[in-house]
Amino acid sequence: MENSPSTHQEMQQEMTIGRWLFNPFVRIAGARSLIIGLAGIVVAGLVAAGAGIHFDGLLDVHAGNEVAPWMPVVEGLVNWAVFTLLLLVVALLFSKSAVRLIDIAGTQAMARMPLLLVAAICNLPLIQDAFDGVAAAVINGQLAGLPWGALATGILVTLSGVVWMVALMWKAFSISCNMRGGRAIALFILAVLIGEAATLYLTRYVL
Amino acid sequence: MQGQLPKSCPSCGAGLRVVQLACPGCKTLVSGSYPLPPLSRLSDEDQEFVLSFILSSGSLKQMARLYGVSYPTVRNRLDDLISLLSDATEAPDGNEVKDGE
């Protein structure tokens, strides 16, 4: 018999900056990740409200007009709670391990930390003005006057943040539910699709 | 210096068997063909993990602190080991147990 597979390697690996950024859950899970993650969701929501940003869906970041300070916070909490429940169901049905709700909830909360960076950068006056100006420019047909550089930066940061968040959500799921391989990827994608539909409905029509 | 117990054939990689045992007192030799116990067939790192687990009274939280990793990381490794040992128990010769199955 050789070593037990990838978990052995995970435990042996030094934590480089890359691993802290894309797989911190080897070191942090449970209550600690839940506290860090929930604090991140609340702060990201408050910062996002300042920038007029909504988290209206599991993977959605949209610029709006006036946003009540509590709205992105509640949206963030709803997105996190819905996806945690979905992954709990997946784990109970398909995982070979005895998973803990606190690990799924904590790591998924922490996986949403990139949204804090997105909200902070979108709060920069230059980017905020660019987003604010888009709707007016489209209506007036004056696209030439838009600050395209700032707009492109804002969009690139938002997209990168969401991709980073999805990568973290996958790692969080893989470690907290002990699921790997093709079937785990398929179940994760299915959970994301159901989660996106459910949170879109909840954040747009119920809240 | 005490050498490490070899677990697989250096030529073909198949699991090794014990064919001779010796009494250090009277020098009696016992010959036969005995499979290595499943725990002995684990890698050194996995044996160390199992030993730490027993010395921690089976506490995954204590193991997580000892290794400096999160609780689910330790639990996942333990589950991988359980899977390996289950396979080894089903295939006592050790020849049919494949890593990661």
PDB file of C-alpha atoms in Angstrom:
ATOM      1  CA  MET A   1       0.000   0.000   0.000  1.00  0.00           C
ATOM      2  CA  GLU A   2       1.214   3.498  -0.768  1.00  0.00           C
ATOM      3  CA  ASN A   3       0.329   6.715   1.023  1.00  0.00           C
ATOM      4  CA  SER A   4      -3.299   7.627   1.434  1.00  0.00           C
ATOM      5  CA  PRO A   5      -3.918   9.904  -1.574  1.00  0.00           C
ATOM      6  CA  SER A   6      -4.332  13.645  -1.883  1.00  0.00           C
ATOM      7  CA  THR A   7      -5.234  14.402   1.737  1.00  0.00           C
ATOM      8  CA  HIS A   8      -1.758  13.229   2.759  1.00  0.00           C
ATOM      9  CA  GLN A   9      -0.191  15.681   0.308  1.00  0.00           C
ATOM     10  CA  GLU A  10      -2.484  18.461   1.510  1.00  0.00           C
ATOM     11  CA  MET A  11      -1.338  17.957   5.098  1.00  0.00           C
ATOM     12  CA  GLN A  12       2.344  17.913   4.126  1.00  0.00           C
ATOM     13  CA  GLN A  13       2.295  21.021   1.929  1.00  0.00           C
ATOM     14  CA  GLU A  14       3.716  24.295   3.186  1.00  0.00           C
ATOM     15  CA  MET A  15       1.151  27.109   3.094  1.00  0.00           C
ATOM     16  CA  THR A  16       2.359  29.409   0.335  1.00  0.00           C
ATOM     17  CA  ILE A  17       0.595  32.665  -0.516  1.00  0.00           C
ATOM     18  CA  GLY A  18      -1.140  30.880  -3.405  1.00  0.00           C
ATOM     19  CA  ARG A  19      -2.513  28.201  -1.094  1.00  0.00           C
ATOM     20  CA  TRP A  20      -3.700  30.804   1.434  1.00  0.00           C
ATOM     21  CA  LEU A  21      -5.495  32.598  -1.402  1.00  0.00           C
ATOM     22  CA  PHE A  22      -7.037  29.561  -3.095  1.00  0.00           C
ATOM     23  CA  ASN A  23      -7.222  26.832  -0.441  1.00  0.00           C
ATOM     24  CA  PRO A  24      -7.035  28.251   3.088  1.00  0.00           C
ATOM     25  CA  PHE A  25      -9.442  25.554   4.275  1.00  0.00           C
ATOM     26  CA  VAL A  26      -6.621  23.038   4.726  1.00  0.00           C
ATOM     27  CA  ARG A  27      -5.732  25.165   7.752  1.00  0.00           C
ATOM     28  CA  ILE A  28      -8.971  26.999   8.644  1.00  0.00           C
ATOM     29  CA  ALA A  29     -12.460  25.532   8.959  1.00  0.00           C
ATOM     30  CA  GLY A  30     -15.198  25.146  11.565  1.00  0.00           C
ATOM     31  CA  ALA A  31     -16.105  27.964  13.977  1.00  0.00           C
ATOM     32  CA  ARG A  32     -13.016  30.019  13.125  1.00  0.00           C
ATOM     33  CA  SER A  33     -13.886  30.154   9.427  1.00  0.00           C
ATOM     34  CA  LEU A  34     -17.529  30.868  10.291  1.00  0.00           C
ATOM     35  CA  ILE A  35     -16.610  33.932  12.377  1.00  0.00           C
ATOM     36  CA  ILE A  36     -14.157  35.237   9.756  1.00  0.00           C
ATOM     37  CA  GLY A  37     -16.594  34.495   6.908  1.00  0.00           C
ATOM     38  CA  LEU A  38     -19.683  36.052   8.504  1.00  0.00           C
ATOM     39  CA  ALA A  39     -17.693  39.168   9.432  1.00  0.00           C
ATOM     40  CA  GLY A  40     -16.528  39.312   5.807  1.00  0.00           C
ATOM     41  CA  ILE A  41     -20.090  38.997   4.452  1.00  0.00           C
ATOM     42  CA  VAL A  42     -21.374  41.778   6.732  1.00  0.00           C
ATOM     43  CA  VAL A  43     -18.481  44.158   6.025  1.00  0.00           C
ATOM     44  CA  ALA A  44     -18.590  43.412   2.275  1.00  0.00           C
ATOM     45  CA  GLY A  45     -22.339  44.147   2.308  1.00  0.00           C
ATOM     46  CA  LEU A  46     -21.885  47.481   4.089  1.00  0.00           C
ATOM     47  CA  VAL A  47     -19.046  48.492   1.760  1.00  0.00           C
ATOM     48  CA  ALA A  48     -21.090  47.377  -1.263  1.00  0.00           C
ATOM     49  CA  ALA A  49     -24.036  49.517  -0.138  1.00  0.00           C
ATOM     50  CA  GLY A  50     -21.692  52.514  -0.182  1.00  0.00           C
ATOM     51  CA  ALA A  51     -20.811  51.748  -3.785  1.00  0.00           C
ATOM     52  CA  GLY A  52     -24.444  51.100  -4.792  1.00  0.00           C
ATOM     53  CA  ILE A  53     -23.776  47.416  -5.421  1.00  0.00           C
ATOM     54  CA  HIS A  54     -26.190  44.484  -5.034  1.00  0.00           C
ATOM     55  CA  PHE A  55     -25.324  40.837  -4.414  1.00  0.00           C
ATOM     56  CA  ASP A  56     -28.623  39.762  -5.966  1.00  0.00           C
ATOM     57  CA  GLY A  57     -27.824  36.113  -6.610  1.00  0.00           C
ATOM     58  CA  LEU A  58     -25.314  33.478  -5.545  1.00  0.00           C
ATOM     59  CA  LEU A  59     -22.680  34.657  -8.048  1.00  0.00           C
ATOM     60  CA  ASP A  60     -24.127  38.079  -8.886  1.00  0.00           C
ATOM     61  CA  VAL A  61     -22.612  41.508  -8.391  1.00  0.00           C
ATOM     62  CA  HIS A  62     -24.661  44.289  -9.952  1.00  0.00           C
ATOM     63  CA  ALA A  63     -24.400  48.055  -9.769  1.00  0.00           C
ATOM     64  CA  GLY A  64     -27.646  49.733  -8.745  1.00  0.00           C
ATOM     65  CA  ASN A  65     -28.728  53.221  -7.802  1.00  0.00           C
ATOM     66  CA  GLU A  66     -29.691  53.873  -4.196  1.00  0.00           C
ATOM     67  CA  VAL A  67     -29.092  50.776  -2.110  1.00  0.00           C
ATOM     68  CA  ALA A  68     -30.268  50.521   1.497  1.00  0.00           C
ATOM     69  CA  PRO A  69     -27.252  49.747   3.732  1.00  0.00           C
ATOM     70  CA  TRP A  70     -28.819  46.534   5.008  1.00  0.00           C
ATOM     71  CA  MET A  71     -29.767  45.190   1.576  1.00  0.00           C
ATOM     72  CA  PRO A  72     -26.384  43.815   0.334  1.00  0.00           C
ATOM     73  CA  VAL A  73     -25.711  42.467   3.842  1.00  0.00           C
ATOM     74  CA  VAL A  74     -28.981  40.499   3.849  1.00  0.00           C
ATOM     75  CA  GLU A  75     -28.424  39.435   0.230  1.00  0.00           C
ATOM     76  CA  GLY A  76     -24.960  38.118   1.133  1.00  0.00           C
ATOM     77  CA  LEU A  77     -26.345  36.196   4.110  1.00  0.00           C
ATOM     78  CA  VAL A  78     -29.192  34.726   2.018  1.00  0.00           C
ATOM     79  CA  ASN A  79     -26.763  33.640  -0.744  1.00  0.00           C
ATOM     80  CA  TRP A  80     -24.476  31.995   1.797  1.00  0.00           C
ATOM     81  CA  ALA A  81     -27.285  30.279   3.734  1.00  0.00           C
ATOM     82  CA  VAL A  82     -29.021  28.883   0.645  1.00  0.00           C
ATOM     83  CA  PHE A  83     -25.807  27.447  -0.812  1.00  0.00           C
ATOM     84  CA  THR A  84     -24.754  26.006   2.558  1.00  0.00           C
ATOM     85  CA  LEU A  85     -28.086  24.185   2.849  1.00  0.00           C
ATOM     86  CA  LEU A  86     -27.785  22.862  -0.717  1.00  0.00           C
ATOM     87  CA  LEU A  87     -24.276  21.540  -0.083  1.00  0.00           C
ATOM     88  CA  LEU A  88     -25.400  19.979   3.187  1.00  0.00           C
ATOM     89  CA  VAL A  89     -28.048  18.026   1.275  1.00  0.00           C
ATOM     90  CA  VAL A  90     -25.457  16.989  -1.353  1.00  0.00           C
ATOM     91  CA  ALA A  91     -23.038  15.879   1.387  1.00  0.00           C
ATOM     92  CA  LEU A  92     -25.671  13.919   3.294  1.00  0.00           C
ATOM     93  CA  LEU A  93     -26.706  12.129   0.099  1.00  0.00           C
ATOM     94  CA  PHE A  94     -23.342  11.522  -1.552  1.00  0.00           C
ATOM     95  CA  SER A  95     -20.386  11.986   0.823  1.00  0.00           C
ATOM     96  CA  LYS A  96     -18.731   8.948   2.384  1.00  0.00           C
ATOM     97  CA  SER A  97     -17.670  11.064   5.378  1.00  0.00           C
ATOM     98  CA  ALA A  98     -19.544  12.253   8.449  1.00  0.00           C
ATOM     99  CA  VAL A  99     -19.625  15.944   7.547  1.00  0.00           C
ATOM    100  CA  ARG A 100     -20.223  18.777  10.026  1.00  0.00           C
ATOM    101  CA  LEU A 101     -22.607  21.631   9.224  1.00  0.00           C
ATOM    102  CA  ILE A 102     -20.228  24.115  10.871  1.00  0.00           C
ATOM    103  CA  ASP A 103     -17.448  23.164   8.423  1.00  0.00           C
ATOM    104  CA  ILE A 104     -19.686  23.593   5.365  1.00  0.00           C
ATOM    105  CA  ALA A 105     -21.186  26.846   6.693  1.00  0.00           C
ATOM    106  CA  GLY A 106     -17.852  28.248   7.864  1.00  0.00           C
ATOM    107  CA  THR A 107     -15.804  27.469   4.783  1.00  0.00           C
ATOM    108  CA  GLN A 108     -18.588  28.658   2.441  1.00  0.00           C
ATOM    109  CA  ALA A 109     -18.841  31.927   4.383  1.00  0.00           C
ATOM    110  CA  MET A 110     -15.089  32.409   4.125  1.00  0.00           C
ATOM    111  CA  ALA A 111     -15.169  31.562   0.411  1.00  0.00           C
ATOM    112  CA  ARG A 112     -17.208  34.746  -0.139  1.00  0.00           C
ATOM    113  CA  MET A 113     -14.344  36.978   1.089  1.00  0.00           C
ATOM    114  CA  PRO A 114     -13.331  38.065  -2.465  1.00  0.00           C
ATOM    115  CA  LEU A 115     -16.588  40.065  -2.583  1.00  0.00           C
ATOM    116  CA  LEU A 116     -15.110  42.322   0.110  1.00  0.00           C
ATOM    117  CA  LEU A 117     -12.263  43.206  -2.248  1.00  0.00           C
ATOM    118  CA  VAL A 118     -14.695  43.710  -5.145  1.00  0.00           C
ATOM    119  CA  ALA A 119     -16.897  46.006  -3.040  1.00  0.00           C
ATOM    120  CA  ALA A 120     -13.890  47.981  -1.786  1.00  0.00           C
ATOM    121  CA  ILE A 121     -12.514  48.569  -5.302  1.00  0.00           C
ATOM    122  CA  CYS A 122     -15.957  49.437  -6.668  1.00  0.00           C
ATOM    123  CA  ASN A 123     -16.175  52.025  -3.887  1.00  0.00           C
ATOM    124  CA  LEU A 124     -13.322  54.000  -5.423  1.00  0.00           C
ATOM    125  CA  PRO A 125     -14.824  57.276  -6.735  1.00  0.00           C
ATOM    126  CA  LEU A 126     -13.396  56.770 -10.238  1.00  0.00           C
ATOM    127  CA  ILE A 127     -14.994  53.326 -10.648  1.00  0.00           C
ATOM    128  CA  GLN A 128     -18.196  54.354  -8.875  1.00  0.00           C
ATOM    129  CA  ASP A 129     -18.634  57.321 -11.233  1.00  0.00           C
ATOM    130  CA  ALA A 130     -18.036  55.047 -14.225  1.00  0.00           C
ATOM    131  CA  PHE A 131     -20.746  52.587 -13.113  1.00  0.00           C
ATOM    132  CA  ASP A 132     -23.143  55.453 -12.278  1.00  0.00           C
ATOM    133  CA  GLY A 133     -22.579  56.987 -15.686  1.00  0.00           C
ATOM    134  CA  VAL A 134     -23.301  53.843 -17.711  1.00  0.00           C
ATOM    135  CA  ALA A 135     -27.084  53.832 -17.349  1.00  0.00           C
ATOM    136  CA  ALA A 136     -27.379  57.559 -18.090  1.00  0.00           C
ATOM    137  CA  ALA A 137     -25.042  57.278 -21.088  1.00  0.00           C
ATOM    138  CA  VAL A 138     -27.015  54.379 -22.567  1.00  0.00           C
ATOM    139  CA  ILE A 139     -30.267  56.327 -22.210  1.00  0.00           C
ATOM    140  CA  ASN A 140     -28.774  59.515 -23.694  1.00  0.00           C
ATOM    141  CA  GLY A 141     -26.802  57.670 -26.364  1.00  0.00           C
ATOM    142  CA  GLN A 142     -23.577  59.412 -25.247  1.00  0.00           C
ATOM    143  CA  LEU A 143     -21.347  56.363 -24.885  1.00  0.00           C
ATOM    144  CA  ALA A 144     -18.320  58.236 -26.205  1.00  0.00           C
ATOM    145  CA  GLY A 145     -18.019  60.246 -23.022  1.00  0.00           C
ATOM    146  CA  LEU A 146     -17.794  57.234 -20.713  1.00  0.00           C
ATOM    147  CA  PRO A 147     -14.549  56.614 -18.753  1.00  0.00           C
ATOM    148  CA  TRP A 148     -13.898  53.306 -20.484  1.00  0.00           C
ATOM    149  CA  GLY A 149     -10.663  52.612 -18.589  1.00  0.00           C
ATOM    150  CA  ALA A 150     -12.329  52.877 -15.176  1.00  0.00           C
ATOM    151  CA  LEU A 151     -15.348  50.940 -16.406  1.00  0.00           C
ATOM    152  CA  ALA A 152     -13.176  48.112 -17.778  1.00  0.00           C
ATOM    153  CA  THR A 153     -11.184  48.011 -14.521  1.00  0.00           C
ATOM    154  CA  GLY A 154     -14.379  47.768 -12.492  1.00  0.00           C
ATOM    155  CA  ILE A 155     -15.770  44.973 -14.673  1.00  0.00           C
ATOM    156  CA  LEU A 156     -12.438  43.084 -14.684  1.00  0.00           C
ATOM    157  CA  VAL A 157     -12.119  43.319 -10.891  1.00  0.00           C
ATOM    158  CA  THR A 158     -15.722  42.152 -10.443  1.00  0.00           C
ATOM    159  CA  LEU A 159     -15.327  39.193 -12.809  1.00  0.00           C
ATOM    160  CA  SER A 160     -11.978  38.197 -11.282  1.00  0.00           C
ATOM    161  CA  GLY A 161     -13.487  38.429  -7.808  1.00  0.00           C
ATOM    162  CA  VAL A 162     -16.409  36.190  -8.748  1.00  0.00           C
ATOM    163  CA  VAL A 163     -14.098  33.611 -10.405  1.00  0.00           C
ATOM    164  CA  TRP A 164     -11.864  33.642  -7.314  1.00  0.00           C
ATOM    165  CA  MET A 165     -14.947  33.210  -5.113  1.00  0.00           C
ATOM    166  CA  VAL A 166     -16.165  30.209  -7.160  1.00  0.00           C
ATOM    167  CA  ALA A 167     -12.694  28.608  -6.903  1.00  0.00           C
ATOM    168  CA  LEU A 168     -12.813  29.065  -3.125  1.00  0.00           C
ATOM    169  CA  MET A 169     -16.402  27.742  -2.948  1.00  0.00           C
ATOM    170  CA  TRP A 170     -15.295  24.589  -4.781  1.00  0.00           C
ATOM    171  CA  LYS A 171     -12.302  24.019  -2.483  1.00  0.00           C
ATOM    172  CA  ALA A 172     -14.488  24.689   0.561  1.00  0.00           C
ATOM    173  CA  PHE A 173     -17.013  22.111  -0.674  1.00  0.00           C
ATOM    174  CA  SER A 174     -14.310  19.567  -1.526  1.00  0.00           C
ATOM    175  CA  ILE A 175     -12.665  19.743   1.903  1.00  0.00           C
ATOM    176  CA  SER A 176     -15.712  20.213   4.130  1.00  0.00           C
ATOM    177  CA  CYS A 177     -17.671  17.412   2.403  1.00  0.00           C
ATOM    178  CA  ASN A 178     -14.665  15.199   1.480  1.00  0.00           C
ATOM    179  CA  MET A 179     -15.719  14.981  -2.162  1.00  0.00           C
ATOM    180  CA  ARG A 180     -13.331  14.870  -5.122  1.00  0.00           C
ATOM    181  CA  GLY A 181     -13.331  13.819  -8.755  1.00  0.00           C
ATOM    182  CA  GLY A 182     -15.768  14.129 -11.635  1.00  0.00           C
ATOM    183  CA  ARG A 183     -18.928  13.290  -9.703  1.00  0.00           C
ATOM    184  CA  ALA A 184     -18.101  15.920  -7.060  1.00  0.00           C
ATOM    185  CA  ILE A 185     -17.543  18.556  -9.774  1.00  0.00           C
ATOM    186  CA  ALA A 186     -20.871  17.666 -11.418  1.00  0.00           C
ATOM    187  CA  LEU A 187     -22.729  17.849  -8.097  1.00  0.00           C
ATOM    188  CA  PHE A 188     -21.060  21.169  -7.265  1.00  0.00           C
ATOM    189  CA  ILE A 189     -22.084  22.662 -10.620  1.00  0.00           C
ATOM    190  CA  LEU A 190     -25.632  21.392 -10.103  1.00  0.00           C
ATOM    191  CA  ALA A 191     -25.714  22.943  -6.619  1.00  0.00           C
ATOM    192  CA  VAL A 192     -24.431  26.259  -8.036  1.00  0.00           C
ATOM    193  CA  LEU A 193     -27.145  26.276 -10.728  1.00  0.00           C
ATOM    194  CA  ILE A 194     -29.926  25.494  -8.240  1.00  0.00           C
ATOM    195  CA  GLY A 195     -28.441  27.952  -5.740  1.00  0.00           C
ATOM    196  CA  GLU A 196     -28.251  30.700  -8.374  1.00  0.00           C
ATOM    197  CA  ALA A 197     -31.897  30.195  -9.360  1.00  0.00           C
ATOM    198  CA  ALA A 198     -33.078  30.086  -5.736  1.00  0.00           C
ATOM    199  CA  THR A 199     -31.101  33.140  -4.618  1.00  0.00           C
ATOM    200  CA  LEU A 200     -32.094  35.148  -7.703  1.00  0.00           C
ATOM    201  CA  TYR A 201     -35.729  34.527  -6.796  1.00  0.00           C
ATOM    202  CA  LEU A 202     -35.236  35.262  -3.096  1.00  0.00           C
ATOM    203  CA  THR A 203     -33.157  38.428  -3.502  1.00  0.00           C
ATOM    204  CA  ARG A 204     -35.202  39.922  -6.331  1.00  0.00           C
ATOM    205  CA  TYR A 205     -38.773  38.954  -5.456  1.00  0.00           C
ATOM    206  CA  VAL A 206     -38.865  38.207  -1.742  1.00  0.00           C
ATOM    207  CA  LEU A 207     -36.462  40.730  -0.161  1.00  0.00           C
TER     208      LEU A 207
ATOM    209  CA  MET B   1      20.792   1.070  12.753  1.00  0.00           C
ATOM    210  CA  GLN B   2      17.432  -0.619  12.294  1.00  0.00           C
ATOM    211  CA  GLY B   3      16.317  -0.739   8.660  1.00  0.00           C
ATOM    212  CA  GLN B   4      12.794   0.017   7.587  1.00  0.00           C
ATOM    213  CA  LEU B   5      10.457  -2.870   6.843  1.00  0.00           C
ATOM    214  CA  PRO B   6      10.126  -3.174   3.050  1.00  0.00           C
ATOM    215  CA  LYS B   7       6.486  -3.494   1.960  1.00  0.00           C
ATOM    216  CA  SER B   8       6.674  -4.035  -1.765  1.00  0.00           C
ATOM    217  CA  CYS B   9       8.991  -5.828  -4.156  1.00  0.00           C
ATOM    218  CA  PRO B  10      11.708  -3.440  -5.459  1.00  0.00           C
ATOM    219  CA  SER B  11      11.602  -5.281  -8.797  1.00  0.00           C
ATOM    220  CA  CYS B  12       7.916  -5.616  -9.683  1.00  0.00           C
ATOM    221  CA  GLY B  13       6.170  -3.596  -6.945  1.00  0.00           C
ATOM    222  CA  ALA B  14       4.009  -6.488  -5.701  1.00  0.00           C
ATOM    223  CA  GLY B  15       3.259  -6.739  -1.972  1.00  0.00           C
ATOM    224  CA  LEU B  16       5.859  -8.765  -0.044  1.00  0.00           C
ATOM    225  CA  ARG B  17       5.132 -11.722   2.273  1.00  0.00           C
ATOM    226  CA  VAL B  18       6.954 -12.940   5.364  1.00  0.00           C
ATOM    227  CA  VAL B  19       8.593 -16.294   4.603  1.00  0.00           C
ATOM    228  CA  GLN B  20      10.889 -16.689   7.608  1.00  0.00           C
ATOM    229  CA  LEU B  21      10.797 -15.729  11.291  1.00  0.00           C
ATOM    230  CA  ALA B  22      13.611 -16.263  13.769  1.00  0.00           C
ATOM    231  CA  CYS B  23      13.726 -16.550  17.560  1.00  0.00           C
ATOM    232  CA  PRO B  24      16.548 -14.288  18.763  1.00  0.00           C
ATOM    233  CA  GLY B  25      17.008 -16.504  21.858  1.00  0.00           C
ATOM    234  CA  CYS B  26      17.367 -20.097  20.598  1.00  0.00           C
ATOM    235  CA  LYS B  27      17.802 -19.225  16.915  1.00  0.00           C
ATOM    236  CA  THR B  28      14.849 -21.383  15.871  1.00  0.00           C
ATOM    237  CA  LEU B  29      13.674 -20.531  12.374  1.00  0.00           C
ATOM    238  CA  VAL B  30      10.055 -20.717  11.296  1.00  0.00           C
ATOM    239  CA  SER B  31       9.388 -20.807   7.581  1.00  0.00           C
ATOM    240  CA  GLY B  32       6.110 -20.269   5.839  1.00  0.00           C
ATOM    241  CA  SER B  33       4.302 -17.639   3.812  1.00  0.00           C
ATOM    242  CA  TYR B  34       2.479 -15.048   5.842  1.00  0.00           C
ATOM    243  CA  PRO B  35       0.931 -11.812   4.590  1.00  0.00           C
ATOM    244  CA  LEU B  36       1.963  -8.610   6.360  1.00  0.00           C
ATOM    245  CA  PRO B  37      -0.783  -7.291   8.647  1.00  0.00           C
ATOM    246  CA  PRO B  38      -2.764  -4.443   6.992  1.00  0.00           C
ATOM    247  CA  LEU B  39      -1.330  -1.779   9.332  1.00  0.00           C
ATOM    248  CA  SER B  40       2.237  -2.874   8.516  1.00  0.00           C
ATOM    249  CA  ARG B  41       1.497  -2.430   4.827  1.00  0.00           C
ATOM    250  CA  LEU B  42       0.662   1.242   5.257  1.00  0.00           C
ATOM    251  CA  SER B  43       3.330   3.779   4.286  1.00  0.00           C
ATOM    252  CA  ASP B  44       5.521   5.132   7.092  1.00  0.00           C
ATOM    253  CA  GLU B  45       3.633   8.459   7.056  1.00  0.00           C
ATOM    254  CA  ASP B  46       0.276   6.709   7.297  1.00  0.00           C
ATOM    255  CA  GLN B  47       1.512   4.478  10.123  1.00  0.00           C
ATOM    256  CA  GLU B  48       2.703   7.588  11.949  1.00  0.00           C
ATOM    257  CA  PHE B  49      -0.732   9.163  11.422  1.00  0.00           C
ATOM    258  CA  VAL B  50      -2.481   6.048  12.825  1.00  0.00           C
ATOM    259  CA  LEU B  51      -0.106   6.026  15.820  1.00  0.00           C
ATOM    260  CA  SER B  52      -0.762   9.733  16.488  1.00  0.00           C
ATOM    261  CA  PHE B  53      -4.492   9.102  16.200  1.00  0.00           C
ATOM    262  CA  ILE B  54      -4.371   6.340  18.821  1.00  0.00           C
ATOM    263  CA  LEU B  55      -2.109   8.389  21.114  1.00  0.00           C
ATOM    264  CA  SER B  56      -4.611  11.277  20.787  1.00  0.00           C
ATOM    265  CA  SER B  57      -7.357   8.935  22.066  1.00  0.00           C
ATOM    266  CA  GLY B  58      -9.002   9.155  18.667  1.00  0.00           C
ATOM    267  CA  SER B  59      -9.611  12.899  18.989  1.00  0.00           C
ATOM    268  CA  LEU B  60      -9.664  14.490  15.528  1.00  0.00           C
ATOM    269  CA  LYS B  61      -9.622  17.942  17.129  1.00  0.00           C
ATOM    270  CA  GLN B  62      -6.383  17.091  18.939  1.00  0.00           C
ATOM    271  CA  MET B  63      -4.982  15.636  15.709  1.00  0.00           C
ATOM    272  CA  ALA B  64      -5.850  18.833  13.858  1.00  0.00           C
ATOM    273  CA  ARG B  65      -3.964  20.854  16.481  1.00  0.00           C
ATOM    274  CA  LEU B  66      -1.008  18.435  16.345  1.00  0.00           C
ATOM    275  CA  TYR B  67      -0.677  18.646  12.548  1.00  0.00           C
ATOM    276  CA  GLY B  68      -1.646  22.335  12.343  1.00  0.00           C
ATOM    277  CA  VAL B  69      -4.487  21.687   9.880  1.00  0.00           C
ATOM    278  CA  SER B  70      -8.264  22.035   9.955  1.00  0.00           C
ATOM    279  CA  TYR B  71     -10.614  19.407  11.367  1.00  0.00           C
ATOM    280  CA  PRO B  72     -12.070  18.328   7.993  1.00  0.00           C
ATOM    281  CA  THR B  73      -8.565  17.939   6.524  1.00  0.00           C
ATOM    282  CA  VAL B  74      -7.665  15.440   9.275  1.00  0.00           C
ATOM    283  CA  ARG B  75     -11.039  13.700   8.985  1.00  0.00           C
ATOM    284  CA  ASN B  76     -10.626  13.362   5.213  1.00  0.00           C
ATOM    285  CA  ARG B  77      -7.198  11.762   5.648  1.00  0.00           C
ATOM    286  CA  LEU B  78      -8.591   9.368   8.234  1.00  0.00           C
ATOM    287  CA  ASP B  79     -11.416   8.442   5.853  1.00  0.00           C
ATOM    288  CA  ASP B  80      -8.867   7.785   3.091  1.00  0.00           C
ATOM    289  CA  LEU B  81      -6.956   5.515   5.472  1.00  0.00           C
ATOM    290  CA  ILE B  82     -10.147   3.691   6.446  1.00  0.00           C
ATOM    291  CA  SER B  83     -10.788   3.123   2.745  1.00  0.00           C
ATOM    292  CA  LEU B  84      -7.219   1.822   2.199  1.00  0.00           C
ATOM    293  CA  LEU B  85      -7.441  -0.496   5.222  1.00  0.00           C
ATOM    294  CA  SER B  86     -10.844  -1.790   4.134  1.00  0.00           C
ATOM    295  CA  ASP B  87      -9.358  -2.710   0.770  1.00  0.00           C
ATOM    296  CA  ALA B  88      -6.352  -4.300   2.482  1.00  0.00           C
ATOM    297  CA  THR B  89      -8.570  -6.388   4.740  1.00  0.00           C
ATOM    298  CA  GLU B  90     -10.495  -7.617   1.731  1.00  0.00           C
ATOM    299  CA  ALA B  91      -7.272  -8.446  -0.151  1.00  0.00           C
ATOM    300  CA  PRO B  92      -5.010  -9.922   2.589  1.00  0.00           C
ATOM    301  CA  ASP B  93      -2.070 -10.600   0.239  1.00  0.00           C
ATOM    302  CA  GLY B  94      -1.693  -6.915  -0.414  1.00  0.00           C
ATOM    303  CA  ASN B  95      -1.166  -7.521  -4.108  1.00  0.00           C
ATOM    304  CA  GLU B  96      -4.557  -6.295  -5.208  1.00  0.00           C
ATOM    305  CA  VAL B  97      -4.717  -3.116  -3.119  1.00  0.00           C
ATOM    306  CA  LYS B  98      -4.205  -0.071  -5.276  1.00  0.00           C
ATOM    307  CA  ASP B  99      -3.602   3.429  -3.959  1.00  0.00           C
ATOM    308  CA  GLY B 100      -6.527   5.809  -4.359  1.00  0.00           C
ATOM    309  CA  GLU B 101      -9.123   3.193  -5.212  1.00  0.00           C
TER     310      GLU B 101
END
